Amino acid sequence: MAAAKKAVLGPLVGAVDQGTSSTRFLVFNSKTAELLSHHQVEIKQEFPREGWVEQDPKEILHSVYECVEKTCEKLGQLNIDISNIKAIGVSNQRETTVVWDKLTGEPLYNAVAAPVSPGPSVPVAVVPSGSSVPAARTSSVWLDLRTQSTVESLSKKIPGNNNFVKSKTGLPISTYFSAVKLRWILDNVRKVQKAVEENRALFGTIDSWLIWSLTGGVNGGVHCTDVTNASRTMLFNIHSLEWDKELCEFFGIPMEILPNVRSSSEIYGLMCLGDQSAALVGQMCFQDGQAKNTYGTGCFLLCNTGRKCVFSEHGLLTTVAYKLGRDKPVFYALEGSVAIAGAVTRWLKDNLGIIKTSEEIEKLAKEVGTSYGCYFVPAFSGLYAPYWDPSARGIICGLTQFTNKCHIAFAALEAVCFQTREILDAMNRDCGIPLSHLQVDGGMTCNKILMQLQADILYIPVVKPSMPETTALGAAMAAGAAEGVGVWSLEPEDLSAVTMERFEPQINAEESEIRYSTWKKAVMKSMGWVTTQSPESGKNFIPGTSIDNLIFQK
């Protein structure tokens, strides 16, 4: 019997979407933007001490191999010829920090996480047509808080009238960004110190680690990153688009361990784009003033500010949005980051056990349709934009004897929406023109209760694409549009129309404002909670104890 003929769908583009909680590989038709197949693998997070969040870089790499292999198997079952995959984009969690040995290919310490952006950050890799497509440990995750004492000591070194770090990077000194994580690793991990002394160490965010590994590793792997990921390290000058010698000296980072910086859309074996920037591209936010919010482990609201660098006066970050080609202009964005969004659902499931699956939170919330005056501030890693208060901790307040798990589930969803409202308000003040609607994407947007709550709390329409995988789509678009690949046009007239679902506000403005003002009261009560920390010992001082009877928790 003759073998079935393979379907010809035109050029295909793949996208690796490596996030905080999972890795996915997705394949799109470059002519229609249709998602053809995908596979997902969950990633473990390790919590060696309170406030510490780590991941195994080798597990992350193997998850990419597995996702590519399984997706290609599924395409084969659909009779789709995988040789039509002409490029691969990679989207990744941005600030998570990895240091590895370039001679052995082994990570020198676990990845240290940034406190919970995608954002999600995402590199995009481009594999030229005809090249082999890969199928197939140490890093610091962005949610990690161990560097708070490092942040405090560095902040004291900055003159009050000359914050050169923020003016060059657009970022405040925070546990969130890579430079302080890398400084902590250099100060505390002897294996890394020795590798630096012997010129064996390489540093990168997750995109750099994946690209280096997938392009050959110890056998000539490409050590690079793109402008969007570099802009989240606090070592990169967002005006000159180069690693900054003064910043590297300030943080004590040897420049020879840093990756080469490229644009977000070019061929060099593999090409990179941070995850939230990929989502901005995937939502087609190419115009000045267009914005999107991604609901993942955290929440990330980005507004395209065009070719001008806008510095926020209301607690937002100035970041590189994208640079879609070696000779193309750079575009900037204002960003607000919420540490805990989807992570609150995981906390309800894994820590409290009130739900068995993430999907159950919508069912519980629907049962009651209200929080009954209960407010949940999930400041597990402190508060990010617009407060930037690392001393805040999570609280649930407004409890009565009537409160049950359904009300807490509802309050958890409301918390995601209230935090988004705070960022949107700051963005409107910085930009001067209020957004008329909010474009959304990410895994949590499948929750219709959440989307309706978001429209009610913002009091503007919320618009969701029928295909929510816009981060991976953006990575694929940037990869497919790269010079030398050219299978995906980013010209407005060539972009496929996307079907949208629209959620309109269903409560009156007065009720929306009352709920929002009560939320802000709850936020105030969560602040200033941690008064003394010793991150190295993993102990936190608990307020409210007398000086003669200090109580510490591990």
XYZ file of C-alpha atoms in Angstrom, residues 83-504:
422
model
C 10.490 19.691 6.375
C 8.314 22.747 5.663
C 9.325 24.232 9.035
C 11.575 27.027 7.792
C 12.389 28.844 11.031
C 11.987 28.523 14.789
C 11.336 31.365 17.189
C 12.089 31.123 20.900
C 10.183 33.043 23.556
C 11.419 32.853 27.176
C 11.087 34.058 30.765
C 13.292 37.124 30.719
C 15.157 37.924 33.927
C 15.902 34.382 35.090
C 19.691 34.052 35.353
C 21.925 31.164 34.243
C 25.710 30.717 34.515
C 27.344 27.752 32.796
C 30.743 26.286 31.889
C 31.554 26.803 28.207
C 34.034 23.888 28.188
C 31.720 21.232 29.673
C 28.307 22.697 28.838
C 27.215 22.148 32.443
C 25.336 24.780 34.472
C 27.366 25.986 37.462
C 24.353 26.762 39.648
C 20.584 26.472 39.441
C 18.775 29.164 37.480
C 17.781 31.966 39.877
C 14.313 33.193 39.077
C 13.130 36.724 38.785
C 10.205 37.482 41.072
C 7.125 36.461 39.103
C 7.170 39.033 34.085
C 6.446 35.466 30.469
C 6.607 36.732 30.842
C 6.654 36.491 30.998
C 10.695 37.104 28.623
C 11.238 35.377 25.400
C 14.154 34.954 22.968
C 13.427 34.060 19.364
C 15.638 31.642 17.516
C 15.826 31.515 13.739
C 17.008 28.383 11.946
C 17.613 29.059 8.242
C 15.916 26.907 5.620
C 17.963 23.795 5.059
C 19.521 23.837 8.540
C 18.749 21.054 10.949
C 16.025 21.848 13.459
C 16.831 20.574 16.953
C 14.408 17.943 18.180
C 15.147 16.020 20.402
C 22.190 23.311 34.928
C 22.253 26.326 36.947
C 19.991 29.350 36.942
C 18.247 31.929 39.099
C 14.492 32.429 38.589
C 12.958 35.889 38.289
C 10.705 35.386 41.370
C 13.652 34.960 43.734
C 14.040 37.358 46.699
C 17.445 36.313 48.095
C 19.099 39.417 46.606
C 17.210 41.979 48.717
C 20.254 42.786 50.846
C 22.319 43.148 47.649
C 19.715 45.595 46.325
C 19.822 47.627 49.532
C 23.619 47.918 49.559
C 23.750 48.856 45.855
C 21.003 51.469 46.261
C 23.099 53.259 48.905
C 25.898 53.703 46.339
C 23.727 55.721 43.922
C 23.816 59.529 44.366
C 20.354 60.905 45.141
C 20.569 63.472 42.345
C 22.023 61.125 39.703
C 20.279 57.778 39.332
C 22.455 56.785 36.374
C 21.208 53.178 36.577
C 17.593 54.115 35.855
C 18.484 56.760 33.262
C 20.575 54.240 31.295
C 18.389 51.137 31.748
C 14.858 52.424 32.398
C 14.748 50.124 35.451
C 14.806 50.595 39.227
C 17.318 48.559 41.224
C 15.217 45.549 42.223
C 15.458 41.835 42.982
C 13.490 41.404 39.743
C 16.362 41.980 37.303
C 19.330 39.826 36.322
C 22.313 41.966 37.419
C 21.632 41.598 41.157
C 21.024 37.851 40.795
C 24.310 37.500 38.937
C 26.069 39.616 41.589
C 24.696 37.305 44.310
C 25.874 34.203 42.431
C 29.356 35.679 41.961
C 29.520 36.515 45.678
C 28.222 33.204 46.991
C 28.983 30.318 44.604
C 32.643 29.248 44.590
C 32.239 27.099 41.426
C 31.145 30.222 39.532
C 33.950 32.363 40.980
C 36.520 29.758 39.900
C 35.033 29.463 36.392
C 35.175 33.247 35.976
C 38.807 33.299 37.118
C 39.650 30.562 34.597
C 37.668 32.213 31.774
C 35.238 29.278 31.548
C 32.016 31.012 32.635
C 29.206 32.246 30.396
C 26.181 34.211 31.621
C 22.804 34.568 30.018
C 19.079 34.681 30.493
C 17.141 31.578 29.441
C 17.223 32.575 25.753
C 21.037 32.632 25.771
C 21.269 29.248 27.498
C 18.842 27.634 25.033
C 20.380 29.208 21.922
C 23.932 28.302 22.974
C 22.861 24.723 23.720
C 20.719 24.267 20.593
C 23.351 25.701 18.233
C 26.105 23.331 19.269
C 26.919 24.033 22.903
C 30.578 23.208 23.567
C 30.983 22.594 19.813
C 30.644 26.197 18.680
C 27.325 27.200 20.280
C 26.271 30.800 19.623
C 26.459 32.896 22.813
C 23.975 35.684 22.183
C 20.824 37.436 23.310
C 18.514 40.005 21.753
C 17.902 43.632 22.703
C 14.670 42.859 24.592
C 16.248 40.306 26.922
C 19.414 42.389 27.324
C 17.286 45.370 28.357
C 16.073 43.409 31.432
C 19.514 42.729 32.905
C 20.269 46.274 34.252
C 23.624 46.044 32.440
C 22.383 47.236 29.018
C 22.172 50.848 27.875
C 18.777 51.136 26.133
C 19.882 54.304 24.300
C 23.172 53.087 22.792
C 21.878 49.458 22.623
C 25.153 48.125 24.070
C 26.427 46.594 27.285
C 27.409 49.553 29.442
C 30.904 49.606 30.973
C 29.869 51.933 33.843
C 26.924 49.682 34.761
C 29.062 46.541 34.645
C 31.649 48.192 36.907
C 28.912 49.355 39.302
C 27.522 45.814 39.661
C 30.980 44.227 39.502
C 30.158 42.062 36.466
C 33.015 41.005 34.133
C 31.966 41.982 30.591
C 33.651 38.947 29.011
C 30.944 36.591 30.367
C 28.121 38.549 28.691
C 26.458 37.353 25.459
C 26.610 39.233 22.159
C 23.525 41.396 21.619
C 21.551 41.073 18.359
C 18.284 42.377 16.958
C 15.055 40.455 17.554
C 14.760 39.216 13.966
C 17.832 38.020 12.118
C 19.604 34.764 11.321
C 22.610 33.831 13.420
C 21.842 30.209 14.011
C 19.162 31.196 16.499
C 17.559 34.571 17.135
C 15.989 35.913 20.355
C 12.994 37.976 21.532
C 11.782 38.375 25.150
C 8.377 36.777 25.846
C 6.394 39.914 26.634
C 7.858 41.611 23.565
C 6.833 38.555 21.547
C 3.271 38.925 22.860
C 3.309 42.609 21.824
C 4.229 41.534 18.274
C 1.713 38.658 18.337
C -1.066 41.106 19.266
C 0.034 43.280 16.290
C 0.720 46.244 18.613
C 2.966 47.968 16.071
C 1.495 51.452 16.521
C 2.437 54.072 19.107
C -0.065 53.847 21.987
C -1.218 50.253 21.389
C -1.086 48.025 24.482
C -1.562 44.412 25.546
C -1.754 42.521 28.839
C -0.488 38.936 29.143
C -1.940 36.773 31.928
C 0.563 34.038 32.787
C 2.419 33.188 35.998
C 2.558 36.955 36.402
C 0.816 39.761 34.505
C 2.651 41.988 32.029
C 1.065 45.100 30.543
C 3.105 46.695 27.728
C 2.326 49.876 25.806
C 4.217 50.621 22.576
C 5.725 54.138 22.830
C 7.257 54.061 19.341
C 10.847 55.127 18.733
C 10.954 57.373 21.782
C 12.076 56.291 25.246
C 9.336 57.392 27.684
C 10.397 57.432 31.333
C 7.594 56.774 33.783
C 6.809 59.029 36.714
C 4.348 56.490 38.130
C 6.346 53.329 38.843
C 6.436 51.723 35.377
C 9.488 50.363 33.549
C 10.961 51.677 30.317
C 12.018 48.751 28.148
C 12.929 47.739 24.603
C 9.813 46.441 22.809
C 11.481 44.985 19.710
C 13.991 45.543 16.912
C 12.802 43.491 13.959
C 15.994 43.351 11.937
C 19.676 44.228 12.128
C 19.167 47.524 10.273
C 15.645 48.241 11.517
C 14.837 50.883 14.168
C 14.358 49.980 17.805
C 10.897 50.453 19.355
C 10.354 51.065 23.068
C 7.557 50.313 25.526
C 6.304 51.184 28.983
C 5.764 48.059 31.062
C 3.973 47.278 34.282
C 4.679 43.917 35.902
C 2.461 42.034 38.357
C 4.382 39.316 40.194
C 1.482 36.970 40.974
C -1.338 36.254 38.511
C -1.695 32.624 37.415
C 0.656 31.773 40.279
C -2.156 32.579 42.721
C -4.223 29.754 41.208
C -1.292 27.400 41.616
C -0.941 28.533 45.246
C -4.626 27.787 45.946
C -4.115 24.340 44.404
C -0.719 23.328 45.778
C -0.566 25.171 49.117
C -4.178 25.382 50.322
C -5.616 22.441 48.388
C -8.999 24.127 47.812
C -8.892 23.216 44.103
C -7.492 20.133 42.362
C -6.963 21.688 38.921
C -6.363 25.264 37.789
C -9.641 25.218 35.847
C -11.655 24.654 39.051
C -11.117 28.233 40.227
C -13.592 29.489 37.616
C -16.217 26.984 38.780
C -15.814 28.000 42.455
C -15.941 31.716 41.645
C -19.059 31.219 39.507
C -20.887 29.484 42.383
C -20.947 32.684 44.460
C -20.389 35.483 41.928
C -18.856 37.713 44.616
C -16.012 37.818 47.123
C -18.485 38.910 49.815
C -16.147 41.688 50.930
C -13.056 39.467 50.977
C -9.895 40.944 49.427
C -6.758 38.978 48.559
C -3.412 40.748 47.985
C -1.034 38.008 46.719
C 2.203 39.880 47.444
C 4.142 36.640 47.953
C 7.312 38.217 46.506
C 6.558 41.795 47.506
C 4.724 44.262 45.272
C 5.924 45.127 41.784
C 4.578 47.975 39.636
C 3.603 50.595 40.525
C 4.725 50.255 44.196
C 8.060 48.382 44.010
C 7.836 47.454 47.670
C 9.852 44.293 48.455
C 8.723 44.430 52.108
C 5.061 43.706 51.251
C 3.616 40.243 51.857
C 0.368 38.540 50.918
C -2.791 39.082 52.945
C -6.427 37.994 52.825
C -8.677 40.449 54.648
C -12.359 41.212 55.089
C -13.074 37.657 56.294
C -16.296 36.831 58.141
C -17.834 33.599 59.439
C -19.715 33.464 56.150
C -16.542 33.449 53.999
C -15.785 30.139 52.284
C -13.392 28.798 49.656
C -15.598 30.062 46.818
C -15.295 33.658 48.050
C -11.510 33.285 48.368
C -11.345 31.906 44.805
C -13.372 34.883 43.565
C -11.138 37.297 45.503
C -8.047 35.675 43.949
C -9.381 36.369 40.434
C -10.323 39.914 41.439
C -6.764 40.440 42.705
C -5.370 39.807 39.213
C -7.803 42.380 37.803
C -7.188 45.014 40.493
C -3.415 44.758 39.991
C -3.919 45.245 36.244
C -6.093 48.309 36.962
C -3.297 49.859 39.054
C -0.831 49.443 36.201
C -3.293 50.718 33.591
C -3.975 53.831 35.677
C -0.233 54.522 35.910
C 0.147 53.966 32.166
C -2.719 56.339 31.358
C -1.103 59.037 33.516
C 2.306 58.562 31.856
C 0.939 58.491 28.307
C -1.704 61.181 28.802
C -4.272 59.376 26.641
C -6.433 56.738 28.405
C -6.739 53.392 26.628
C -10.185 52.865 25.100
C -9.906 49.067 25.397
C -7.398 46.439 26.586
C -6.050 43.658 24.359
C -5.335 40.503 26.374
C -3.659 37.131 25.904
C -2.154 34.274 27.897
C -3.413 31.098 29.499
C -5.665 32.750 32.099
C -7.752 34.492 29.414
C -9.653 31.212 28.906
C -11.321 32.013 32.253
C -14.481 33.933 31.269
C -15.199 35.009 34.865
C -11.734 36.603 34.993
C -12.209 38.397 31.676
C -15.607 39.793 32.711
C -14.198 40.886 36.075
C -11.360 42.623 34.242
C -13.788 44.591 32.058
C -15.860 45.533 35.133
C -12.855 46.669 37.190
C -11.177 48.602 34.345
C -14.556 49.908 33.161
C -13.425 49.577 29.538
C -13.915 46.681 27.081
C -11.488 43.752 27.194
C -10.646 42.211 23.806
C -9.322 38.641 23.554
C -8.148 36.897 20.370
C -9.806 33.553 19.660
C -6.274 32.060 19.430
C -4.703 32.981 22.801
C -1.149 31.807 21.991
C 0.001 35.276 20.939
C 3.390 35.060 22.702
C 4.369 32.027 20.615
C 2.739 33.588 17.540
C 4.834 36.740 17.999
C 8.013 34.678 18.310
C 7.089 32.783 15.137
C 6.283 36.023 13.279
C 9.650 37.563 14.190
C 11.465 34.369 13.175
C 9.579 34.007 9.901
C 10.110 37.681 9.015
C 13.886 37.589 9.526
C 16.037 38.633 6.587
C 17.109 35.455 4.800
C 13.976 33.570 5.932
C 11.262 35.919 4.643
C 8.272 33.583 4.908
C 6.168 35.904 7.098
C 5.278 39.451 6.094
C 4.742 42.011 8.887
C 3.270 44.611 6.524
C -0.166 45.744 7.839
C -1.946 44.757 4.611
C -0.507 41.208 4.799
C -1.343 40.452 8.435
C -4.176 37.972 8.856
C -7.350 39.255 10.481
C -7.805 37.773 13.952
C -11.217 36.849 15.371
C -11.782 38.611 18.706
C -14.040 38.026 21.706
C -15.126 41.220 23.464
C -16.116 41.629 27.138
C -18.025 44.813 28.018
